[in-house]
Short mmCIF file of C-alpha atoms and ligand atoms in Angstrom, two decimals:
data_model
loop_
_atom_site.label_atom_id
_atom_site.label_comp_id
_atom_site.label_asym_id
_atom_site.label_seq_id
_atom_site.Cartn_x
_atom_site.Cartn_y
_atom_site.Cartn_z
CA MET A 98 62.56 14.82 -9.60
CA VAL A 99 62.96 14.24 -13.32
CA THR A 100 66.53 13.68 -14.50
CA GLY A 101 68.03 14.64 -17.85
CA THR A 102 70.55 16.93 -19.47
CA THR A 103 70.66 20.55 -18.29
CA PRO A 104 69.23 22.77 -21.06
CA ARG A 105 71.16 25.84 -22.22
CA THR A 106 68.11 28.14 -22.09
CA LEU A 107 64.85 27.98 -20.14
CA PHE A 108 61.35 27.80 -21.59
CA GLY A 109 59.29 30.94 -21.14
CA TYR A 110 57.69 29.69 -17.95
CA SER A 111 54.45 31.22 -16.65
CA SER A 112 54.35 32.79 -13.19
CA ARG A 113 52.57 29.62 -11.99
CA ALA A 114 55.39 27.43 -13.27
CA ARG A 115 57.96 29.73 -11.71
CA ASN A 116 56.09 29.46 -8.39
CA ALA A 117 56.01 25.64 -8.60
CA VAL A 118 58.67 23.98 -6.49
CA ASP A 119 59.39 20.36 -5.69
CA GLN A 120 57.20 19.27 -2.77
CA PRO A 121 59.50 18.46 0.17
CA ILE A 122 57.55 15.24 0.70
CA SER A 123 58.92 13.87 -2.59
CA TYR A 124 62.33 13.59 -0.91
CA LEU A 125 60.77 11.37 1.78
CA MET A 126 59.03 9.20 -0.79
CA ALA A 127 62.29 8.76 -2.72
CA LEU A 128 64.09 7.86 0.51
CA ALA A 129 61.46 5.24 1.37
CA LEU A 130 61.86 3.73 -2.11
CA THR A 131 65.66 3.61 -2.04
CA GLN A 132 65.71 2.16 1.49
CA PRO A 133 62.81 -0.32 1.55
CA ASP A 134 63.82 -1.59 5.00
CA LEU A 135 62.92 1.76 6.56
CA ILE A 136 59.70 1.68 8.58
CA SER A 137 57.87 4.63 7.14
CA LEU A 138 55.47 6.42 9.45
CA ALA A 139 55.60 9.18 6.86
CA ALA A 140 53.53 7.95 3.93
CA GLY A 141 50.05 9.37 3.45
CA PHE A 142 49.13 6.25 1.44
CA VAL A 143 46.37 3.87 2.54
CA ASP A 144 46.63 0.35 3.96
CA TYR A 145 47.72 -2.12 1.26
CA ASP A 146 46.24 -5.25 2.84
CA THR A 147 42.64 -4.05 2.87
CA LEU A 148 42.50 -2.61 -0.65
CA PRO A 149 39.30 -4.01 -2.20
CA GLY A 150 40.90 -6.10 -4.97
CA VAL A 151 38.32 -8.88 -5.02
CA ASP A 152 35.29 -6.60 -5.04
CA THR A 153 36.90 -4.38 -7.68
CA ASP A 154 37.56 -7.44 -9.82
CA THR A 155 33.94 -8.61 -9.48
CA LEU A 156 32.55 -5.19 -10.33
CA MET A 157 34.92 -4.72 -13.24
CA HIS A 158 33.94 -8.13 -14.60
CA GLU A 159 30.24 -7.28 -14.24
CA ILE A 160 30.75 -4.11 -16.25
CA LEU A 161 32.98 -5.52 -18.97
CA SER A 162 31.04 -8.73 -19.50
CA ASP A 163 27.80 -6.84 -20.12
CA PRO A 164 27.99 -5.27 -23.62
CA ALA A 165 25.73 -2.32 -22.81
CA ALA A 166 27.43 -1.56 -19.47
CA SER A 167 30.84 -1.98 -21.05
CA LYS A 168 30.08 0.43 -23.88
CA ALA A 169 28.76 3.02 -21.44
CA ALA A 170 31.76 2.75 -19.13
CA LEU A 171 34.47 2.70 -21.80
CA GLN A 172 33.03 5.72 -23.63
CA TYR A 173 33.73 9.34 -22.59
CA GLY A 174 31.43 10.57 -19.84
CA ARG A 175 30.13 14.02 -18.94
CA THR A 176 32.37 16.78 -17.61
CA GLN A 177 30.44 16.89 -14.33
CA GLY A 178 30.43 13.11 -13.99
CA LEU A 179 28.01 10.20 -14.10
CA THR A 180 24.52 11.41 -13.16
CA GLU A 181 23.57 8.31 -11.13
CA LEU A 182 26.82 8.48 -9.15
CA ARG A 183 26.30 12.18 -8.46
CA GLU A 184 22.85 11.33 -7.11
CA LEU A 185 24.20 8.58 -4.84
CA ALA A 186 27.10 10.79 -3.72
CA TYR A 187 24.59 13.47 -2.75
CA GLN A 188 22.54 10.93 -0.80
CA HIS A 189 25.71 9.73 0.91
CA LEU A 190 26.57 13.27 2.05
CA ALA A 191 23.06 13.74 3.42
CA LYS A 192 23.25 10.37 5.20
CA CYS A 193 26.64 11.21 6.78
CA ASP A 194 24.96 14.29 8.27
CA GLY A 195 21.81 12.41 9.31
CA ILE A 196 19.59 14.60 7.11
CA SER A 197 17.14 13.35 4.49
CA PRO A 198 18.23 14.20 0.92
CA ALA A 199 15.03 16.21 0.50
CA ASP A 200 16.16 18.57 3.27
CA TYR A 201 19.88 18.68 2.47
CA PRO A 202 21.50 21.85 1.04
CA GLY A 203 21.79 21.97 -2.74
CA ASN A 204 20.87 19.06 -4.98
CA PRO A 205 22.65 16.41 -7.09
CA ASP A 206 23.09 18.93 -9.92
CA CYS A 207 25.49 20.82 -7.62
CA VAL A 208 27.68 17.73 -7.21
CA ALA A 209 30.79 17.44 -9.39
CA LEU A 210 32.90 14.31 -9.79
CA THR A 211 36.59 14.93 -10.32
CA THR A 212 39.96 13.20 -10.63
CA GLY A 213 40.36 12.82 -6.89
CA SER A 214 39.24 15.57 -4.57
CA GLN A 215 42.66 17.10 -5.25
CA GLN A 216 41.52 18.12 -8.73
CA LEU A 217 38.50 19.89 -7.30
CA LEU A 218 40.63 21.62 -4.65
CA HIS A 219 42.86 22.80 -7.48
CA LEU A 220 39.97 23.90 -9.69
CA LEU A 221 38.50 25.97 -6.85
CA ALA A 222 41.85 27.70 -6.29
CA ASP A 223 42.06 28.34 -10.03
CA LEU A 224 38.55 29.82 -10.02
CA LEU A 225 39.13 32.18 -7.13
CA ILE A 226 42.80 33.08 -6.76
CA ASP A 227 44.66 35.86 -8.53
CA PRO A 228 48.24 36.46 -7.40
CA GLY A 229 48.19 38.31 -4.07
CA ASP A 230 44.71 37.11 -3.06
CA ILE A 231 44.40 35.82 0.48
CA VAL A 232 43.50 32.29 1.54
CA ILE A 233 43.08 31.50 5.21
CA THR A 234 44.09 28.05 6.40
CA ALA A 235 44.62 26.25 9.67
CA TRP A 236 48.10 26.42 11.21
CA PRO A 237 49.26 23.66 10.43
CA SER A 238 47.41 22.44 7.34
CA TYR A 239 47.31 19.88 4.48
CA PHE A 240 50.60 20.79 2.84
CA VAL A 241 49.92 19.50 -0.67
CA TYR A 242 47.09 22.01 -0.96
CA THR A 243 48.90 24.93 0.62
CA GLY A 244 51.75 24.18 -1.81
CA ALA A 245 49.27 24.34 -4.70
CA LEU A 246 47.90 27.65 -3.38
CA SER A 247 51.40 29.11 -3.50
CA VAL A 248 51.64 28.15 -7.17
CA PHE A 249 48.62 30.39 -7.81
CA GLY A 250 50.44 33.20 -6.01
CA ALA A 251 48.03 33.15 -3.05
CA CYS A 252 49.06 34.88 0.12
CA VAL A 253 48.31 32.34 2.85
CA ARG A 254 47.32 33.66 6.28
CA SER A 255 46.74 31.15 9.02
CA VAL A 256 44.67 30.59 12.14
CA ASP A 257 45.71 28.63 15.21
CA ILE A 258 44.01 25.39 16.05
CA ASP A 259 43.59 23.75 19.43
CA GLU A 260 42.29 20.28 20.26
CA GLN A 261 38.86 21.34 18.92
CA GLY A 262 40.15 22.64 15.60
CA ILE A 263 40.23 26.22 14.27
CA VAL A 264 39.63 28.70 17.08
CA PRO A 265 36.69 30.90 15.93
CA GLU A 266 37.78 33.95 17.93
CA LYS A 267 41.18 33.84 16.25
CA LEU A 268 39.60 33.55 12.81
CA ASP A 269 37.40 36.53 13.59
CA ALA A 270 40.40 38.52 14.85
CA LEU A 271 42.46 37.68 11.78
CA LEU A 272 39.69 38.77 9.41
CA ALA A 273 39.21 41.97 11.43
CA THR A 274 42.93 42.71 11.08
CA ILE A 275 42.87 42.03 7.36
CA ALA A 276 39.83 44.34 7.06
CA GLU A 277 41.67 47.06 9.01
CA GLU A 278 44.60 46.68 6.64
CA GLY A 279 42.12 47.36 3.81
CA ASN A 280 42.58 43.92 2.29
CA LEU A 281 39.26 42.20 2.96
CA HIS A 282 38.43 42.36 -0.74
CA ARG A 283 41.41 40.06 -1.35
CA VAL A 284 40.22 37.27 0.98
CA LYS A 285 38.84 34.56 -1.27
CA MET A 286 38.52 31.47 0.87
CA LEU A 287 38.89 29.72 4.19
CA TYR A 288 40.30 26.22 3.67
CA THR A 289 39.71 23.72 6.43
CA CYS A 290 39.98 19.95 6.78
CA THR A 291 37.19 19.35 9.26
CA HIS A 292 37.34 15.68 10.24
CA HIS A 293 40.56 14.04 11.51
CA GLN A 294 42.64 16.78 9.94
CA ASN A 295 45.72 16.08 7.87
CA PRO A 296 48.26 16.52 9.54
CA THR A 297 47.09 16.63 13.18
CA GLY A 298 44.17 14.18 13.29
CA ILE A 299 42.11 16.88 15.04
CA THR A 300 38.36 17.17 14.37
CA LEU A 301 36.63 20.54 14.41
CA SER A 302 34.15 20.45 17.30
CA ALA A 303 30.39 20.43 16.64
CA GLU A 304 29.80 23.81 18.24
CA ARG A 305 32.52 25.58 16.25
CA ARG A 306 31.13 24.49 12.89
CA PRO A 307 28.24 26.95 12.57
CA GLN A 308 30.45 29.60 14.20
CA LEU A 309 33.03 29.38 11.40
CA LEU A 310 30.29 29.70 8.82
CA ASP A 311 28.82 32.75 10.58
CA ILE A 312 32.24 34.43 10.64
CA VAL A 313 32.79 33.77 6.95
CA LYS A 314 29.36 35.23 6.18
CA LYS A 315 30.01 38.25 8.40
CA TYR A 316 33.11 39.18 6.40
CA SER A 317 31.56 38.38 3.00
CA THR A 318 30.82 42.04 2.35
CA ASP A 319 32.67 42.64 -0.92
CA HIS A 320 31.99 39.18 -2.34
CA ARG A 321 31.19 35.73 -0.91
CA ILE A 322 34.23 34.22 0.79
CA LEU A 323 34.23 30.50 0.07
CA LEU A 324 34.39 28.15 3.04
CA LEU A 325 36.17 25.16 1.55
CA GLU A 326 35.41 22.15 3.74
CA ASP A 327 37.74 19.27 2.89
CA ASN A 328 36.22 16.12 4.33
CA ALA A 329 38.63 13.57 2.88
CA TYR A 330 38.67 11.50 6.09
CA ARG A 331 34.97 11.71 7.00
CA GLU A 332 34.20 8.01 6.58
CA LEU A 333 37.33 6.94 8.46
CA THR A 334 35.83 7.61 11.89
CA TYR A 335 36.75 4.98 14.47
CA GLN A 336 35.39 6.37 17.68
CA GLY A 337 32.20 8.21 18.63
CA GLU A 338 29.84 10.05 16.31
CA ALA A 339 31.53 12.40 13.87
CA PRO A 340 30.02 15.91 14.01
CA VAL A 341 27.88 16.99 11.07
CA SER A 342 29.54 18.92 8.25
CA ILE A 343 29.64 22.71 8.12
CA LYS A 344 27.81 22.31 4.82
CA SER A 345 24.71 21.11 6.68
CA PHE A 346 24.38 24.64 8.13
CA ASP A 347 24.69 26.26 4.71
CA THR A 348 21.00 25.69 4.06
CA THR A 349 20.81 27.94 1.00
CA ASN A 350 23.93 26.33 -0.51
CA GLU A 351 25.74 29.61 -1.03
CA HIS A 352 28.92 29.65 1.04
CA VAL A 353 30.39 26.18 1.52
CA ALA A 354 32.05 23.74 -0.87
CA LEU A 355 32.04 20.29 0.76
CA LEU A 356 34.63 17.93 -0.72
CA HIS A 357 34.75 14.15 -0.26
CA THR A 358 36.77 11.45 -1.93
CA PHE A 359 36.51 7.75 -2.76
CA SER A 360 40.29 7.45 -2.29
CA LYS A 361 40.37 7.06 1.48
CA PRO A 362 37.19 5.05 2.08
CA PHE A 363 37.52 2.81 -1.01
CA ALA A 364 40.56 2.87 -3.32
CA PRO A 365 42.86 5.75 -4.32
CA GLY A 366 43.76 3.95 -7.54
CA LEU A 367 40.29 4.83 -8.89
CA LYS A 368 41.24 8.47 -8.26
CA THR A 369 37.70 9.78 -7.94
CA GLY A 370 36.55 12.56 -5.64
CA TYR A 371 33.51 14.80 -5.52
CA GLY A 372 32.16 17.99 -4.10
CA LEU A 373 28.82 19.61 -3.32
CA LEU A 374 29.23 23.22 -4.40
CA PRO A 375 27.14 26.38 -4.55
CA ALA A 376 25.36 26.16 -7.94
CA ASP A 377 27.10 29.15 -9.53
CA LEU A 378 30.53 27.93 -8.41
CA CYS A 379 29.81 24.45 -9.72
CA GLU A 380 28.87 25.85 -13.09
CA LYS A 381 32.10 27.87 -13.30
CA ALA A 382 34.19 24.93 -12.11
CA MET A 383 32.76 22.80 -14.91
CA MET A 384 33.68 25.48 -17.45
CA LEU A 385 37.30 25.19 -16.33
CA LYS A 386 37.14 21.41 -16.20
CA ASP A 387 35.79 21.35 -19.76
CA GLY A 388 39.12 22.73 -20.92
CA ARG A 389 41.15 20.47 -18.63
CA ASP A 390 39.81 17.02 -19.36
CA PHE A 391 36.05 17.31 -20.14
CA GLY A 392 35.38 14.59 -17.57
CA SER A 393 37.25 12.31 -15.20
CA ALA A 394 37.74 8.57 -15.74
CA ASN A 395 34.32 7.22 -16.65
CA LEU A 396 35.21 3.59 -15.95
CA SER A 397 36.12 4.41 -12.33
CA GLN A 398 32.80 6.19 -11.92
CA HIS A 399 30.80 3.25 -13.28
CA LEU A 400 32.65 0.93 -10.93
CA LEU A 401 32.05 3.16 -7.92
CA LEU A 402 28.38 3.48 -8.79
CA ARG A 403 28.05 -0.29 -8.56
CA ALA A 404 30.12 -0.38 -5.35
CA LEU A 405 27.66 2.03 -3.73
CA GLN A 406 24.66 0.16 -5.12
CA ASN A 407 25.69 -3.36 -4.11
CA GLY A 408 27.05 -2.55 -0.64
CA ALA A 409 30.75 -3.09 -1.48
CA PHE A 410 31.51 0.52 -0.54
CA GLU A 411 29.89 0.24 2.88
CA LYS A 412 31.54 -3.13 3.50
CA GLN A 413 34.93 -1.63 2.62
CA VAL A 414 34.42 1.30 4.99
CA ASN A 415 33.68 -1.14 7.82
CA THR A 416 36.76 -3.22 6.96
CA LEU A 417 38.92 -0.09 6.98
CA ARG A 418 37.50 1.12 10.28
CA ASP A 419 38.45 -2.18 11.93
CA ALA A 420 41.93 -2.29 10.41
CA TYR A 421 42.80 1.35 11.10
CA THR A 422 41.45 1.23 14.65
CA LYS A 423 43.96 -1.51 15.42
CA LYS A 424 46.79 0.44 13.80
CA ARG A 425 45.89 3.69 15.52
CA ASP A 426 45.69 1.91 18.87
CA ALA A 427 49.07 0.26 18.24
CA MET A 428 50.67 3.64 17.53
CA LEU A 429 49.06 5.39 20.51
CA GLY A 430 49.92 2.46 22.79
CA ALA A 431 53.54 2.52 21.63
CA LEU A 432 53.77 6.30 22.16
CA ASP A 433 52.58 5.80 25.75
CA GLU A 434 54.95 2.92 26.28
CA TYR A 435 58.10 4.28 24.67
CA LEU A 436 57.80 8.04 25.09
CA GLY A 437 55.67 8.26 28.21
CA ASP A 438 58.37 7.31 30.68
CA PHE A 439 61.21 9.65 29.79
CA MET A 440 59.91 12.65 27.89
CA PRO A 441 59.50 16.04 29.59
CA LYS A 442 55.93 17.15 30.14
CA GLU A 443 55.86 19.54 27.13
CA THR A 444 55.77 16.38 25.01
CA ARG A 445 52.28 15.63 23.80
CA TRP A 446 50.50 13.93 20.96
CA THR A 447 46.99 13.95 19.53
CA HIS A 448 44.54 11.07 20.03
CA PRO A 449 42.61 11.10 16.74
CA THR A 450 39.12 9.62 16.59
CA GLY A 451 39.71 8.79 12.91
CA GLY A 452 41.82 9.49 9.84
CA LEU A 453 45.42 8.42 9.43
CA TYR A 454 47.56 10.83 11.46
CA VAL A 455 48.96 11.49 14.92
CA TRP A 456 50.68 14.81 15.61
CA LEU A 457 53.57 14.73 18.03
CA THR A 458 54.93 17.86 19.72
CA LEU A 459 58.36 17.58 21.35
CA PRO A 460 60.20 20.08 23.57
CA GLU A 461 61.34 23.11 21.55
CA SER A 462 64.97 22.12 22.09
CA ILE A 463 64.50 19.10 19.79
CA ASP A 464 64.76 20.07 16.13
CA THR A 465 62.63 17.64 14.10
CA SER A 466 63.31 19.23 10.69
CA ARG A 467 64.86 17.30 7.83
CA HIS A 468 68.31 18.81 8.33
CA GLY A 469 68.16 18.49 12.11
CA PRO A 470 69.86 15.72 14.12
CA LEU A 471 66.68 13.81 15.00
CA PHE A 472 65.65 13.13 11.40
CA LYS A 473 69.14 11.88 10.57
CA ARG A 474 69.26 9.64 13.64
CA ALA A 475 65.76 8.25 13.00
CA VAL A 476 66.74 7.27 9.44
CA GLU A 477 69.97 5.69 10.71
CA LEU A 478 67.94 3.63 13.14
CA GLY A 479 65.49 2.65 10.40
CA MET A 480 62.37 4.82 10.61
CA LEU A 481 60.95 7.77 8.71
CA TYR A 482 58.57 10.53 9.79
CA VAL A 483 57.25 13.75 8.24
CA PRO A 484 58.98 16.76 9.82
CA GLY A 485 56.23 18.97 11.23
CA ASP A 486 57.62 22.11 9.60
CA TYR A 487 56.58 20.68 6.20
CA CYS A 488 52.97 21.04 7.30
CA TYR A 489 52.97 24.78 7.90
CA PRO A 490 51.87 27.06 5.08
CA ALA A 491 54.13 29.92 3.99
CA ASP A 492 52.38 32.57 6.10
CA PRO A 493 54.65 35.64 5.86
CA THR A 494 53.58 36.82 9.32
CA ARG A 495 54.61 33.69 11.22
CA THR A 496 57.61 31.65 12.32
CA VAL A 497 57.33 27.93 11.68
CA PRO A 498 57.84 25.67 14.74
CA LYS A 499 60.50 22.98 14.31
CA ASN A 500 59.68 20.62 17.14
CA GLN A 501 56.77 18.63 15.68
CA ILE A 502 56.25 15.46 13.73
CA ARG A 503 53.43 13.99 11.63
CA LEU A 504 53.09 10.25 12.13
CA SER A 505 50.91 8.19 9.82
CA PHE A 506 49.68 4.78 10.97
CA GLY A 507 47.88 3.84 7.74
CA VAL A 508 50.44 1.86 5.75
CA PRO A 509 52.65 0.08 8.34
CA THR A 510 51.37 -3.08 9.97
CA VAL A 511 50.42 -3.10 13.65
CA GLU A 512 53.89 -4.48 14.48
CA GLN A 513 55.65 -1.92 12.27
CA ASN A 514 53.69 0.90 13.91
CA ARG A 515 54.94 -0.25 17.30
CA GLU A 516 58.48 -0.79 16.09
CA GLY A 517 58.57 2.54 14.23
CA VAL A 518 57.57 4.40 17.38
CA ARG A 519 60.12 2.43 19.41
CA LEU A 520 62.86 3.49 16.99
CA LEU A 521 61.68 7.08 17.05
CA ALA A 522 61.79 7.08 20.86
CA GLN A 523 65.32 5.70 20.70
CA ALA A 524 66.33 8.43 18.24
CA ILE A 525 64.86 11.11 20.52
CA LYS A 526 66.75 9.66 23.49
CA ASP A 527 69.96 9.63 21.48
CA VAL A 528 69.76 13.24 20.31
CA ALA A 529 68.39 14.57 23.61
CA GLY A 530 71.13 12.72 25.49
CA VAL A 531 68.58 11.13 27.87
C1 PLP B 856 43.20 16.41 3.41
C2 PLP B 856 43.26 15.82 2.05
N1 PLP B 856 42.48 16.32 1.09
C3 PLP B 856 42.49 15.85 -0.15
C4 PLP B 856 43.32 14.79 -0.50
C5 PLP B 856 43.32 14.35 -1.94
O1 PLP B 856 42.95 13.02 -2.09
P1 PLP B 856 42.37 12.48 -3.49
O2 PLP B 856 42.78 13.41 -4.56
O3 PLP B 856 42.97 11.14 -3.64
O4 PLP B 856 40.87 12.46 -3.34
C6 PLP B 856 44.16 14.23 0.46
C7 PLP B 856 45.08 13.14 0.12
O5 PLP B 856 45.86 12.65 0.89
C8 PLP B 856 44.13 14.76 1.78
O6 PLP B 856 44.90 14.27 2.75
#
């Protein structure tokens, strides 16, 4: 929220500007800032204590103390990003999927580096969406992106998820309905966060991955429907083997855009993300990016290149896995301890194998929304959560549930995670009259 005097007349805003509204999450962030004693299980930020300050300092010094490296890094770079980093990013994607780079879909020329993966998500929406076009997302979904889709005037339709992610039969049924309505030509993309989804922490199961791709191909009759695979939390896997990406099944590199970021596994302050895209889409995306910024921060890219080369990136991922495992376990343990004994059996929560989020479903009688009694009581007691209704896209065909909560264990300490859940349990008891 920007403050200032109220103007007498408005600017001639575009339809996109008219569609842009304040993200509801900004209210929560402002609340956390004005009441610093609140234990926030709401923030989607990363752990402060493990941020790689020392390694970043070393790498920055290496770059700036070497005249040639310093000149290269402080100069503008290319729109698509630093070639060597694109090559290493491509190798990293192949390695995550256990496939040799020689056999992986696409090639490093189809990798684009952007200002966070958010910029690439936005560019892809800009490339594909005219007002009224349809984007299919999970129900619930990553709300910052579904908010951005609304700005483009997209009509969001949604598919249910269960504990294995998007249900393929439901996706197929939805696309069949849209086709019957005569609107298949308006479906431009399926957006899905495949590992440790924001907001539920749920990972799409291995067997459903090729199924989703097959469904998208089946309905790509008028044009290719893009399967946008957002893998922001891929490296933050704490338990078991993460399934391979959907991209790995897109052998001809025609249908899937696979997006990763350096924000979650390294440092969001470097604000660098990347994607492996179908070649023609990558080319178009770079045409748009040319006019936006003709390249993301070159210095960040030079630093990340060195972090990948000298092992600092891998070391950081291991550090984060250890730290977040402890925090996740603290939150899950506290949910068992404080909610397990008194809540009715409809109460359930996810047990994520990675990422930063736990999704809590309460009985329907408990309104978790911002203007409901639970949110107010939780803040009075000293904790903050994200009301689950924030995480549902504006699908005109659906009613948003109001009995869910997104909890994030990333920023609070182990003790604060436990205490935050204890306070939440107390708030639930108070409003439910238990
Ligand atoms: C699912 C998901 N995708 C993308 C992003 C964007 O991250 P960044 O732009 O920092 O890469 C986030 C950030 O929280 C996210 O949760």
